[in-house]
PDB file of C-alpha atoms in Angstrom:
ATOM      1  CA  MET A  30      11.261 -27.403 -86.875  1.00 63.00           C
ATOM      2  CA  GLY A  31      13.300 -24.324 -87.097  1.00 79.00           C
ATOM      3  CA  ALA A  32      15.671 -22.545 -84.601  1.00 82.00           C
ATOM      4  CA  ASP A  33      12.723 -19.662 -84.236  1.00 84.00           C
ATOM      5  CA  THR A  34      10.106 -22.242 -83.420  1.00 86.00           C
ATOM      6  CA  VAL A  35      12.689 -24.088 -80.709  1.00 87.00           C
ATOM      7  CA  ALA A  36      13.564 -20.646 -79.137  1.00 88.00           C
ATOM      8  CA  THR A  37       9.454 -19.810 -79.062  1.00 88.00           C
ATOM      9  CA  HIS A  38       8.871 -23.237 -77.530  1.00 86.00           C
ATOM     10  CA  LEU A  39      11.613 -22.677 -74.952  1.00 88.00           C
ATOM     11  CA  ILE A  40      10.844 -19.287 -73.791  1.00 90.00           C
ATOM     12  CA  LEU A  41       7.036 -20.634 -73.694  1.00 87.00           C
ATOM     13  CA  PHE A  42       8.140 -23.473 -71.774  1.00 84.00           C
ATOM     14  CA  ILE A  43      10.381 -21.430 -68.822  1.00 88.00           C
ATOM     15  CA  ALA A  44       7.220 -18.745 -68.811  1.00 87.00           C
ATOM     16  CA  VAL A  45       4.848 -21.415 -67.800  1.00 83.00           C
ATOM     17  CA  LEU A  46       7.292 -23.129 -65.401  1.00 84.00           C
ATOM     18  CA  ALA A  47       7.879 -19.556 -63.872  1.00 88.00           C
ATOM     19  CA  ILE A  48       4.067 -19.167 -63.492  1.00 86.00           C
ATOM     20  CA  ALA A  49       3.231 -22.637 -62.314  1.00 81.00           C
ATOM     21  CA  THR A  50       6.441 -22.268 -59.733  1.00 85.00           C
ATOM     22  CA  GLY A  51       5.007 -18.976 -58.688  1.00 88.00           C
ATOM     23  CA  LEU A  52       1.578 -20.180 -58.159  1.00 84.00           C
ATOM     24  CA  VAL A  53       2.439 -23.188 -56.053  1.00 83.00           C
ATOM     25  CA  ILE A  54       4.338 -20.765 -54.029  1.00 89.00           C
ATOM     26  CA  GLY A  55       1.602 -18.764 -53.386  1.00 88.00           C
ATOM     27  CA  ILE A  56      -0.496 -21.527 -52.685  1.00 83.00           C
ATOM     28  CA  LYS A  57       1.931 -22.836 -49.892  1.00 83.00           C
ATOM     29  CA  ASN A  58       2.256 -19.696 -48.566  1.00 88.00           C
ATOM     30  CA  PHE A  59      -1.327 -19.081 -48.295  1.00 86.00           C
ATOM     31  CA  SER A  60      -1.848 -22.476 -46.719  1.00 81.00           C
ATOM     32  CA  ASP A  61       1.228 -22.004 -44.343  1.00 85.00           C
ATOM     33  CA  ASN A  62      -0.890 -18.802 -42.727  1.00 87.00           C
ATOM     34  CA  ALA A  63      -4.191 -20.243 -42.925  1.00 83.00           C
ATOM     35  CA  GLU A  64      -2.444 -23.311 -40.746  1.00 81.00           C
ATOM     36  CA  SER A  65      -0.647 -21.154 -38.157  1.00 86.00           C
ATOM     37  CA  SER A  66      -3.464 -18.895 -37.641  1.00 86.00           C
ATOM     38  CA  ILE A  67      -6.194 -21.647 -37.473  1.00 85.00           C
ATOM     39  CA  LYS A  68      -3.914 -23.526 -35.236  1.00 84.00           C
ATOM     40  CA  GLU A  69      -3.420 -20.190 -33.242  1.00 87.00           C
ATOM     41  CA  LYS A  70      -7.364 -19.593 -33.131  1.00 86.00           C
ATOM     42  CA  GLY A  71      -7.910 -23.208 -32.303  1.00 86.00           C
ATOM     43  CA  ASP A  72      -5.367 -23.055 -29.160  1.00 88.00           C
ATOM     44  CA  ALA A  73      -6.819 -20.021 -27.857  1.00 88.00           C
ATOM     45  CA  ILE A  74     -10.508 -21.425 -28.172  1.00 89.00           C
ATOM     46  CA  ASN A  75      -9.559 -24.906 -26.491  1.00 89.00           C
ATOM     47  CA  GLN A  76      -7.819 -22.907 -23.446  1.00 91.00           C
ATOM     48  CA  GLN A  77     -10.880 -20.474 -23.224  1.00 91.00           C
ATOM     49  CA  ILE A  78     -13.198 -23.324 -23.303  1.00 91.00           C
ATOM     50  CA  LYS A  79     -10.908 -25.610 -20.665  1.00 92.00           C
ATOM     51  CA  THR A  80     -11.058 -22.409 -18.190  1.00 94.00           C
ATOM     52  CA  SER A  81     -13.418 -22.008 -15.520  1.00 93.00           C
ATOM     53  CA  LEU A  82     -13.699 -20.317 -11.906  1.00 94.00           C
ATOM     54  CA  ALA A  83     -16.102 -20.038  -9.588  1.00 95.00           C
ATOM     55  CA  ILE A  84     -16.588 -17.042  -7.360  1.00 95.00           C
ATOM     56  CA  GLU A  85     -17.213 -18.461  -3.638  1.00 94.00           C
ATOM     57  CA  VAL A  86     -17.627 -15.581  -1.245  1.00 94.00           C
ATOM     58  CA  ILE A  87     -17.814 -11.642  -1.893  1.00 95.00           C
ATOM     59  CA  SER A  88     -17.726  -9.778   1.670  1.00 93.00           C
ATOM     60  CA  TYR A  89     -17.266  -6.439   2.387  1.00 93.00           C
ATOM     61  CA  ASN A  90     -15.572  -4.650   5.143  1.00 91.00           C
ATOM     62  CA  ASN A  91     -17.065  -1.354   6.165  1.00 89.00           C
ATOM     63  CA  ASP A  92     -14.699  -0.405   8.322  1.00 90.00           C
ATOM     64  CA  SER A  93     -11.367  -1.108   6.165  1.00 92.00           C
ATOM     65  CA  LYS A  94     -13.650  -0.381   2.736  1.00 92.00           C
ATOM     66  CA  LYS A  95     -11.993  -3.551   1.366  1.00 94.00           C
ATOM     67  CA  LEU A  96     -13.819  -5.850  -0.640  1.00 95.00           C
ATOM     68  CA  ASN A  97     -12.503  -9.458  -0.436  1.00 95.00           C
ATOM     69  CA  VAL A  98     -13.347 -12.102  -2.803  1.00 97.00           C
ATOM     70  CA  TYR A  99     -12.504 -15.750  -2.823  1.00 97.00           C
ATOM     71  CA  ALA A 100     -12.379 -17.662  -6.010  1.00 97.00           C
ATOM     72  CA  ARG A 101     -11.840 -21.209  -7.154  1.00 96.00           C
ATOM     73  CA  ASN A 102     -10.266 -22.722 -10.248  1.00 95.00           C
ATOM     74  CA  ILE A 103     -12.579 -25.160 -11.468  1.00 94.00           C
ATOM     75  CA  GLY A 104     -10.876 -25.585 -14.611  1.00 93.00           C
ATOM     76  CA  LYS A 105      -8.060 -27.159 -16.149  1.00 91.00           C
ATOM     77  CA  THR A 106      -5.624 -24.288 -17.394  1.00 94.00           C
ATOM     78  CA  ASN A 107      -2.947 -22.678 -15.236  1.00 95.00           C
ATOM     79  CA  LEU A 108      -3.587 -18.877 -14.883  1.00 96.00           C
ATOM     80  CA  LYS A 109      -1.104 -16.349 -14.398  1.00 96.00           C
ATOM     81  CA  ILE A 110      -2.290 -14.143 -11.436  1.00 95.00           C
ATOM     82  CA  ASP A 111      -1.033 -10.866 -12.650  1.00 94.00           C
ATOM     83  CA  GLN A 112      -2.837 -11.179 -16.079  1.00 95.00           C
ATOM     84  CA  ILE A 113      -6.207 -11.242 -14.389  1.00 96.00           C
ATOM     85  CA  ASP A 114      -8.566  -8.561 -14.249  1.00 96.00           C
ATOM     86  CA  ILE A 115     -11.486  -7.052 -11.751  1.00 97.00           C
ATOM     87  CA  TYR A 116     -14.090  -4.857 -12.702  1.00 97.00           C
ATOM     88  CA  ILE A 117     -16.763  -3.581 -10.530  1.00 96.00           C
ATOM     89  CA  ASN A 118     -19.863  -2.359 -11.981  1.00 94.00           C
ATOM     90  CA  GLY A 119     -18.052  -2.384 -15.344  1.00 94.00           C
ATOM     91  CA  GLN A 120     -15.297  -0.235 -13.688  1.00 94.00           C
ATOM     92  CA  ARG A 121     -11.750  -1.990 -13.867  1.00 96.00           C
ATOM     93  CA  ILE A 122      -9.677  -1.798 -10.955  1.00 96.00           C
ATOM     94  CA  PRO A 123      -5.980  -1.232 -12.145  1.00 95.00           C
ATOM     95  CA  ARG A 124      -3.265  -3.910 -11.670  1.00 93.00           C
ATOM     96  CA  ASN A 125      -1.565  -2.394  -8.865  1.00 91.00           C
ATOM     97  CA  THR A 126      -1.335  -3.204  -5.043  1.00 89.00           C
ATOM     98  CA  ASP A 127      -3.064   0.302  -3.887  1.00 92.00           C
ATOM     99  CA  ASN A 128      -6.031  -0.947  -5.575  1.00 94.00           C
ATOM    100  CA  ARG A 129      -6.127  -4.826  -5.781  1.00 96.00           C
ATOM    101  CA  THR A 130      -3.927  -7.677  -4.354  1.00 96.00           C
ATOM    102  CA  ILE A 131      -4.289 -11.245  -5.574  1.00 96.00           C
ATOM    103  CA  THR A 132      -2.980 -14.380  -3.398  1.00 95.00           C
ATOM    104  CA  VAL A 133      -3.018 -17.853  -4.124  1.00 95.00           C
ATOM    105  CA  LEU A 134      -4.086 -19.417  -0.841  1.00 94.00           C
ATOM    106  CA  GLU A 135      -1.008 -21.367   0.846  1.00 91.00           C
ATOM    107  CA  ASP A 136      -3.426 -24.111   2.039  1.00 91.00           C
ATOM    108  CA  THR A 137      -4.764 -24.941  -1.007  1.00 91.00           C
ATOM    109  CA  THR A 138      -1.644 -25.435  -3.178  1.00 87.00           C
ATOM    110  CA  ASN A 139       0.971 -28.015  -3.454  1.00 82.00           C
ATOM    111  CA  SER A 140       3.104 -26.191  -6.092  1.00 84.00           C
ATOM    112  CA  ASN A 141       5.719 -23.764  -5.605  1.00 84.00           C
ATOM    113  CA  THR A 142       4.389 -21.316  -7.899  1.00 87.00           C
ATOM    114  CA  PRO A 143       2.735 -18.419  -6.210  1.00 87.00           C
ATOM    115  CA  LEU A 144       1.892 -16.098  -9.333  1.00 92.00           C
ATOM    116  CA  VAL A 145       0.388 -19.301 -10.898  1.00 95.00           C
ATOM    117  CA  TRP A 146      -3.285 -20.023 -10.077  1.00 96.00           C
ATOM    118  CA  ASN A 147      -3.416 -23.882 -10.454  1.00 95.00           C
ATOM    119  CA  PRO A 148      -6.859 -25.982 -10.976  1.00 94.00           C
ATOM    120  CA  ASN A 149      -8.279 -26.362  -7.710  1.00 92.00           C
ATOM    121  CA  GLU A 150      -6.624 -23.774  -5.986  1.00 95.00           C
ATOM    122  CA  LEU A 151      -8.288 -20.997  -4.333  1.00 96.00           C
ATOM    123  CA  ILE A 152      -7.411 -17.179  -4.840  1.00 96.00           C
ATOM    124  CA  GLU A 153      -8.041 -14.346  -2.242  1.00 96.00           C
ATOM    125  CA  ILE A 154      -8.698 -11.100  -4.057  1.00 97.00           C
ATOM    126  CA  ILE A 155      -8.600  -7.800  -1.754  1.00 97.00           C
ATOM    127  CA  ILE A 156      -9.939  -4.825  -3.246  1.00 96.00           C
ATOM    128  CA  ASN A 157      -9.505  -1.311  -1.899  1.00 95.00           C
ATOM    129  CA  LYS A 158     -12.614   0.454  -2.937  1.00 93.00           C
ATOM    130  CA  GLU A 159     -15.353   2.337  -1.109  1.00 92.00           C
ATOM    131  CA  MET A 160     -18.802   0.961  -2.067  1.00 91.00           C
ATOM    132  CA  ASP A 161     -22.070   2.313  -1.433  1.00 88.00           C
ATOM    133  CA  GLU A 162     -24.699   0.539   0.658  1.00 85.00           C
ATOM    134  CA  ASN A 163     -28.134  -0.564  -0.531  1.00 84.00           C
ATOM    135  CA  THR A 164     -27.213  -1.259  -3.976  1.00 89.00           C
ATOM    136  CA  ILE A 165     -26.454  -4.004  -5.947  1.00 92.00           C
ATOM    137  CA  ASN A 166     -23.063  -4.451  -7.480  1.00 93.00           C
ATOM    138  CA  GLU A 167     -21.520  -6.548 -10.248  1.00 95.00           C
ATOM    139  CA  LEU A 168     -18.134  -8.077  -9.720  1.00 96.00           C
ATOM    140  CA  THR A 169     -16.275  -9.693 -12.812  1.00 97.00           C
ATOM    141  CA  ILE A 170     -13.084 -11.570 -13.298  1.00 97.00           C
ATOM    142  CA  THR A 171     -11.121 -12.268 -16.196  1.00 96.00           C
ATOM    143  CA  THR A 172      -8.738 -14.167 -17.088  1.00 95.00           C
ATOM    144  CA  GLN A 173      -5.582 -14.444 -19.707  1.00 94.00           C
ATOM    145  CA  TYR A 174      -7.827 -16.974 -22.111  1.00 92.00           C
ATOM    146  CA  ASN A 175     -10.990 -14.321 -22.051  1.00 90.00           C
ATOM    147  CA  PHE A 176     -12.988 -16.224 -19.636  1.00 93.00           C
ATOM    148  CA  LYS A 177     -14.923 -14.139 -17.609  1.00 93.00           C
ATOM    149  CA  LYS A 178     -17.060 -14.919 -14.463  1.00 94.00           C
ATOM    150  CA  THR A 179     -19.476 -11.832 -13.230  1.00 95.00           C
ATOM    151  CA  GLU A 180     -21.689 -12.093  -9.711  1.00 93.00           C
ATOM    152  CA  SER A 181     -23.703  -9.773  -8.031  1.00 94.00           C
ATOM    153  CA  PHE A 182     -23.598  -8.631  -4.852  1.00 93.00           C
ATOM    154  CA  SER A 183     -25.013  -5.862  -2.315  1.00 90.00           C
ATOM    155  CA  ILE A 184     -23.594  -4.806   0.844  1.00 83.00           C
TER     156      ILE A 184
ATOM    157  CA  MET B  11       5.212 -37.641 -72.285  1.00 56.00           C
ATOM    158  CA  GLY B  12       6.411 -34.038 -73.035  1.00 71.00           C
ATOM    159  CA  ALA B  13       8.516 -32.127 -70.427  1.00 70.00           C
ATOM    160  CA  SER B  14       5.450 -29.475 -69.761  1.00 71.00           C
ATOM    161  CA  ASN B  15       3.398 -33.046 -68.687  1.00 80.00           C
ATOM    162  CA  ILE B  16       5.728 -33.768 -66.221  1.00 80.00           C
ATOM    163  CA  ILE B  17       6.281 -30.377 -64.967  1.00 78.00           C
ATOM    164  CA  SER B  18       2.100 -30.168 -64.840  1.00 80.00           C
ATOM    165  CA  PHE B  19       1.823 -33.610 -62.828  1.00 84.00           C
ATOM    166  CA  VAL B  20       4.800 -32.256 -60.260  1.00 81.00           C
ATOM    167  CA  MET B  21       2.820 -29.003 -59.849  1.00 80.00           C
ATOM    168  CA  LEU B  22      -0.315 -31.144 -59.240  1.00 86.00           C
ATOM    169  CA  PHE B  23       1.382 -33.171 -56.926  1.00 86.00           C
ATOM    170  CA  PHE B  24       3.017 -30.254 -54.410  1.00 83.00           C
ATOM    171  CA  ILE B  25      -0.534 -28.894 -54.762  1.00 84.00           C
ATOM    172  CA  ILE B  26      -2.195 -32.272 -53.398  1.00 89.00           C
ATOM    173  CA  ILE B  27       0.432 -32.408 -50.753  1.00 86.00           C
ATOM    174  CA  ILE B  28      -0.191 -28.536 -49.850  1.00 84.00           C
ATOM    175  CA  ILE B  29      -4.177 -29.551 -49.335  1.00 86.00           C
ATOM    176  CA  ILE B  30      -3.505 -32.596 -47.564  1.00 88.00           C
ATOM    177  CA  SER B  31      -1.373 -31.237 -44.958  1.00 83.00           C
ATOM    178  CA  THR B  32      -3.613 -28.002 -44.663  1.00 80.00           C
ATOM    179  CA  THR B  33      -6.777 -30.766 -44.163  1.00 85.00           C
ATOM    180  CA  LEU B  34      -5.021 -32.743 -41.373  1.00 85.00           C
ATOM    181  CA  MET B  35      -4.066 -29.611 -39.745  1.00 80.00           C
ATOM    182  CA  ILE B  36      -7.503 -28.411 -39.653  1.00 82.00           C
ATOM    183  CA  TYR B  37      -8.793 -31.976 -38.662  1.00 84.00           C
ATOM    184  CA  SER B  38      -6.403 -32.306 -35.759  1.00 82.00           C
ATOM    185  CA  THR B  39      -7.478 -28.911 -34.633  1.00 81.00           C
ATOM    186  CA  ILE B  40     -11.109 -29.735 -34.768  1.00 84.00           C
ATOM    187  CA  ILE B  41      -9.798 -33.073 -32.856  1.00 85.00           C
ATOM    188  CA  GLN B  42      -8.427 -30.757 -30.255  1.00 81.00           C
ATOM    189  CA  SER B  43     -11.364 -28.518 -29.685  1.00 82.00           C
ATOM    190  CA  ASN B  44     -13.597 -31.511 -29.684  1.00 85.00           C
ATOM    191  CA  ASP B  45     -11.593 -32.755 -26.680  1.00 86.00           C
ATOM    192  CA  ALA B  46     -11.669 -29.377 -25.239  1.00 85.00           C
ATOM    193  CA  ILE B  47     -15.577 -29.273 -25.313  1.00 88.00           C
ATOM    194  CA  ASN B  48     -15.720 -32.722 -24.104  1.00 88.00           C
ATOM    195  CA  GLU B  49     -13.787 -31.725 -20.924  1.00 86.00           C
ATOM    196  CA  LYS B  50     -16.108 -28.997 -20.801  1.00 86.00           C
ATOM    197  CA  GLN B  51     -19.136 -31.194 -20.618  1.00 88.00           C
ATOM    198  CA  GLU B  52     -17.822 -33.721 -18.366  1.00 87.00           C
ATOM    199  CA  LYS B  53     -17.013 -30.499 -16.046  1.00 86.00           C
ATOM    200  CA  ASN B  54     -20.413 -29.013 -16.402  1.00 88.00           C
ATOM    201  CA  LEU B  55     -21.849 -32.784 -15.779  1.00 89.00           C
ATOM    202  CA  LEU B  56     -19.728 -33.176 -12.606  1.00 88.00           C
ATOM    203  CA  MET B  57     -20.901 -29.708 -11.536  1.00 90.00           C
ATOM    204  CA  SER B  58     -24.688 -30.508 -12.288  1.00 91.00           C
ATOM    205  CA  GLN B  59     -24.553 -33.754 -10.544  1.00 92.00           C
ATOM    206  CA  THR B  60     -22.868 -32.219  -7.337  1.00 94.00           C
ATOM    207  CA  SER B  61     -25.203 -30.750  -4.793  1.00 95.00           C
ATOM    208  CA  ILE B  62     -24.836 -30.034  -0.952  1.00 96.00           C
ATOM    209  CA  LYS B  63     -27.094 -28.825   1.679  1.00 97.00           C
ATOM    210  CA  ILE B  64     -26.477 -27.173   5.248  1.00 97.00           C
ATOM    211  CA  THR B  65     -28.886 -29.181   7.227  1.00 96.00           C
ATOM    212  CA  ASN B  66     -27.927 -27.667  10.720  1.00 95.00           C
ATOM    213  CA  ILE B  67     -25.455 -25.138  12.342  1.00 96.00           C
ATOM    214  CA  THR B  68     -25.374 -24.994  16.359  1.00 94.00           C
ATOM    215  CA  TYR B  69     -23.216 -22.636  18.357  1.00 92.00           C
ATOM    216  CA  THR B  70     -21.440 -23.020  21.519  1.00 91.00           C
ATOM    217  CA  TYR B  71     -19.428 -20.855  23.664  1.00 89.00           C
ATOM    218  CA  LEU B  72     -16.448 -22.811  24.473  1.00 87.00           C
ATOM    219  CA  GLU B  73     -14.136 -19.578  26.004  1.00 86.00           C
ATOM    220  CA  GLU B  74     -13.365 -16.038  25.549  1.00 84.00           C
ATOM    221  CA  ASP B  75     -12.334 -15.564  22.169  1.00 84.00           C
ATOM    222  CA  LYS B  76     -13.354 -19.034  20.878  1.00 87.00           C
ATOM    223  CA  ASP B  77     -16.551 -20.441  19.880  1.00 91.00           C
ATOM    224  CA  LEU B  78     -17.450 -23.737  18.508  1.00 94.00           C
ATOM    225  CA  ILE B  79     -19.828 -23.757  15.253  1.00 95.00           C
ATOM    226  CA  GLU B  80     -20.732 -27.110  14.153  1.00 96.00           C
ATOM    227  CA  ILE B  81     -22.188 -27.493  10.688  1.00 97.00           C
ATOM    228  CA  PHE B  82     -23.879 -30.325   9.741  1.00 96.00           C
ATOM    229  CA  VAL B  83     -23.670 -30.591   5.423  1.00 96.00           C
ATOM    230  CA  LYS B  84     -25.379 -33.518   3.651  1.00 95.00           C
ATOM    231  CA  ASN B  85     -24.197 -34.326   0.006  1.00 94.00           C
ATOM    232  CA  VAL B  86     -27.211 -34.674  -1.558  1.00 96.00           C
ATOM    233  CA  GLY B  87     -25.760 -34.993  -5.252  1.00 94.00           C
ATOM    234  CA  SER B  88     -24.610 -38.272  -6.956  1.00 93.00           C
ATOM    235  CA  LYS B  89     -20.934 -37.535  -6.874  1.00 92.00           C
ATOM    236  CA  LYS B  90     -18.083 -38.679  -4.196  1.00 92.00           C
ATOM    237  CA  LEU B  91     -16.533 -35.434  -2.810  1.00 94.00           C
ATOM    238  CA  ASN B  92     -13.249 -34.984  -1.339  1.00 91.00           C
ATOM    239  CA  PHE B  93     -13.923 -33.141   1.875  1.00 88.00           C
ATOM    240  CA  ASP B  94     -10.319 -31.855   2.175  1.00 89.00           C
ATOM    241  CA  GLU B  95     -10.921 -29.755  -0.630  1.00 91.00           C
ATOM    242  CA  THR B  96     -14.282 -28.190   1.062  1.00 94.00           C
ATOM    243  CA  GLU B  97     -13.850 -24.483   2.064  1.00 96.00           C
ATOM    244  CA  VAL B  98     -15.825 -22.847   4.816  1.00 96.00           C
ATOM    245  CA  TYR B  99     -16.565 -19.387   5.204  1.00 96.00           C
ATOM    246  CA  ILE B 100     -18.303 -17.783   8.304  1.00 95.00           C
ATOM    247  CA  ASN B 101     -19.597 -14.073   7.679  1.00 93.00           C
ATOM    248  CA  GLY B 102     -17.555 -13.880   4.390  1.00 92.00           C
ATOM    249  CA  ILE B 103     -14.169 -15.260   6.422  1.00 93.00           C
ATOM    250  CA  ARG B 104     -12.299 -18.053   5.166  1.00 95.00           C
ATOM    251  CA  ILE B 105     -11.597 -20.372   7.632  1.00 95.00           C
ATOM    252  CA  PRO B 106      -8.243 -21.864   6.985  1.00 95.00           C
ATOM    253  CA  ARG B 107      -7.739 -25.513   6.184  1.00 93.00           C
ATOM    254  CA  ASP B 108      -5.883 -26.522   9.333  1.00 91.00           C
ATOM    255  CA  THR B 109      -7.220 -28.350  12.708  1.00 89.00           C
ATOM    256  CA  ASN B 110      -6.946 -25.401  14.570  1.00 90.00           C
ATOM    257  CA  ASN B 111      -9.519 -23.594  12.965  1.00 93.00           C
ATOM    258  CA  ARG B 112     -11.431 -26.437  11.397  1.00 95.00           C
ATOM    259  CA  THR B 113     -11.997 -30.459  11.387  1.00 95.00           C
ATOM    260  CA  ILE B 114     -14.177 -32.165   9.106  1.00 94.00           C
ATOM    261  CA  ASN B 115     -15.706 -35.733   9.945  1.00 91.00           C
ATOM    262  CA  ILE B 116     -18.133 -37.823   8.363  1.00 90.00           C
ATOM    263  CA  ILE B 117     -20.779 -38.526  10.912  1.00 88.00           C
ATOM    264  CA  ASN B 118     -22.274 -41.879   9.479  1.00 73.00           C
ATOM    265  CA  GLU B 119     -21.232 -44.884  11.401  1.00 67.00           C
ATOM    266  CA  ASN B 120     -20.895 -47.065   8.099  1.00 70.00           C
ATOM    267  CA  THR B 121     -19.588 -44.900   5.719  1.00 77.00           C
ATOM    268  CA  ILE B 122     -18.987 -46.347   2.079  1.00 81.00           C
ATOM    269  CA  ASN B 123     -15.734 -44.790   1.764  1.00 84.00           C
ATOM    270  CA  PRO B 124     -13.814 -43.262   4.854  1.00 82.00           C
ATOM    271  CA  GLN B 125     -11.684 -40.799   3.216  1.00 83.00           C
ATOM    272  CA  LEU B 126     -14.623 -39.395   0.850  1.00 89.00           C
ATOM    273  CA  TRP B 127     -17.901 -37.651   1.093  1.00 92.00           C
ATOM    274  CA  ASP B 128     -19.855 -40.228  -0.362  1.00 91.00           C
ATOM    275  CA  PRO B 129     -23.595 -39.275  -1.802  1.00 92.00           C
ATOM    276  CA  ASN B 130     -26.320 -38.938   1.118  1.00 91.00           C
ATOM    277  CA  GLU B 131     -23.650 -38.603   3.562  1.00 92.00           C
ATOM    278  CA  ILE B 132     -23.198 -36.128   6.328  1.00 93.00           C
ATOM    279  CA  ILE B 133     -20.109 -34.169   7.309  1.00 94.00           C
ATOM    280  CA  ARG B 134     -19.729 -32.139  10.577  1.00 95.00           C
ATOM    281  CA  ILE B 135     -17.585 -29.411  10.363  1.00 96.00           C
ATOM    282  CA  ASP B 136     -16.349 -28.167  13.501  1.00 96.00           C
ATOM    283  CA  VAL B 137     -15.151 -24.453  13.131  1.00 96.00           C
ATOM    284  CA  PHE B 138     -13.268 -22.583  16.068  1.00 95.00           C
ATOM    285  CA  MET B 139     -13.620 -18.838  15.634  1.00 93.00           C
ATOM    286  CA  ASP B 140     -14.994 -16.029  17.823  1.00 91.00           C
ATOM    287  CA  ILE B 141     -18.376 -14.870  16.888  1.00 89.00           C
ATOM    288  CA  LEU B 142     -19.143 -11.021  17.669  1.00 84.00           C
ATOM    289  CA  ASP B 143     -22.298 -10.677  15.561  1.00 84.00           C
ATOM    290  CA  GLU B 144     -26.134 -12.361  16.757  1.00 86.00           C
ATOM    291  CA  ASN B 145     -26.929 -13.112  13.223  1.00 91.00           C
ATOM    292  CA  ASN B 146     -24.355 -14.859  11.317  1.00 93.00           C
ATOM    293  CA  TYR B 147     -24.258 -16.908   7.951  1.00 94.00           C
ATOM    294  CA  ALA B 148     -21.983 -19.842   6.491  1.00 96.00           C
ATOM    295  CA  ILE B 149     -20.987 -21.138   3.411  1.00 96.00           C
ATOM    296  CA  VAL B 150     -19.590 -24.229   2.686  1.00 97.00           C
ATOM    297  CA  SER B 151     -18.337 -25.046  -1.255  1.00 96.00           C
ATOM    298  CA  THR B 152     -17.133 -28.019  -2.775  1.00 94.00           C
ATOM    299  CA  GLU B 153     -14.377 -28.714  -5.138  1.00 91.00           C
ATOM    300  CA  TYR B 154     -16.211 -28.203  -8.039  1.00 91.00           C
ATOM    301  CA  GLY B 155     -17.383 -24.991  -6.966  1.00 91.00           C
ATOM    302  CA  ILE B 156     -20.745 -26.063  -5.564  1.00 94.00           C
ATOM    303  CA  LYS B 157     -21.805 -23.688  -2.357  1.00 95.00           C
ATOM    304  CA  HIS B 158     -24.737 -23.482  -0.180  1.00 96.00           C
ATOM    305  CA  ASN B 159     -25.456 -21.160   2.617  1.00 95.00           C
ATOM    306  CA  TYR B 160     -27.178 -20.986   5.957  1.00 96.00           C
ATOM    307  CA  PHE B 161     -28.225 -18.260   8.287  1.00 95.00           C
ATOM    308  CA  PHE B 162     -27.691 -18.848  12.071  1.00 93.00           C
ATOM    309  CA  SER B 163     -27.781 -16.842  15.190  1.00 88.00           C
ATOM    310  CA  ASN B 164     -25.691 -17.645  18.596  1.00 78.00           C
TER     311      ASN B 164
END
């Protein structure tokens, strides 16, 4: 075997090694990305499945023009009340105290986390909004895990 | 065995390791989702097995600014309930969980579990509040969000 042939084989060997290494690194990166996105999606779906709430009462005070809503966390996730959104007839109620207040009712909780709505706890939502009488309305509550609950009501 | 063969085997080994670890991770995610779905099914089963019915409401005038509303509620489902977690609403107003505002007692003499609201047992909820309207309604809800409402007049 001449020196030319050895050199050719060596170059070919290094080229194959480089391509194979690149291939493995590429597959590893793809696999890592796929893993993390599947895990992320899986976690999100798990949280969504574990989340559930029940709207117990919706009442409207004609004098104060306030809508009172009581809801119970009947799921197994801890929900942040500042990430709850309220919609009335498809219209979002902005997250500020002029428009809405959400309070975890003290006599339903054993924890010292007033901003977290734990399982079995009740929240009171007060919405400042003038409502029309004799119309059917729809209230929707959404949580951080994309769970939503809708209930119809009329005043 | 040539060097290229060894490299090929090493590459193959790494690729197999990657495939196995990815498969295991996907499998564990599926298992987690399965657990969440099972929990959801259990919850739905609990909810479907829970049912209550307000059988009667009586109204008594006690004194000025204080009336007594007695609500009789039967557990018509097949699940045992914790009546401490029962909520009562009169005309949309929530009655706080303290004895100044409400008391809950099982009225059956031979109760199976004194601290639980067993199936077929009736509880009496005494609510102390001032009722101004003639036509009123009460809503009672359980820990699983199952509720029943009843209209009454004073």
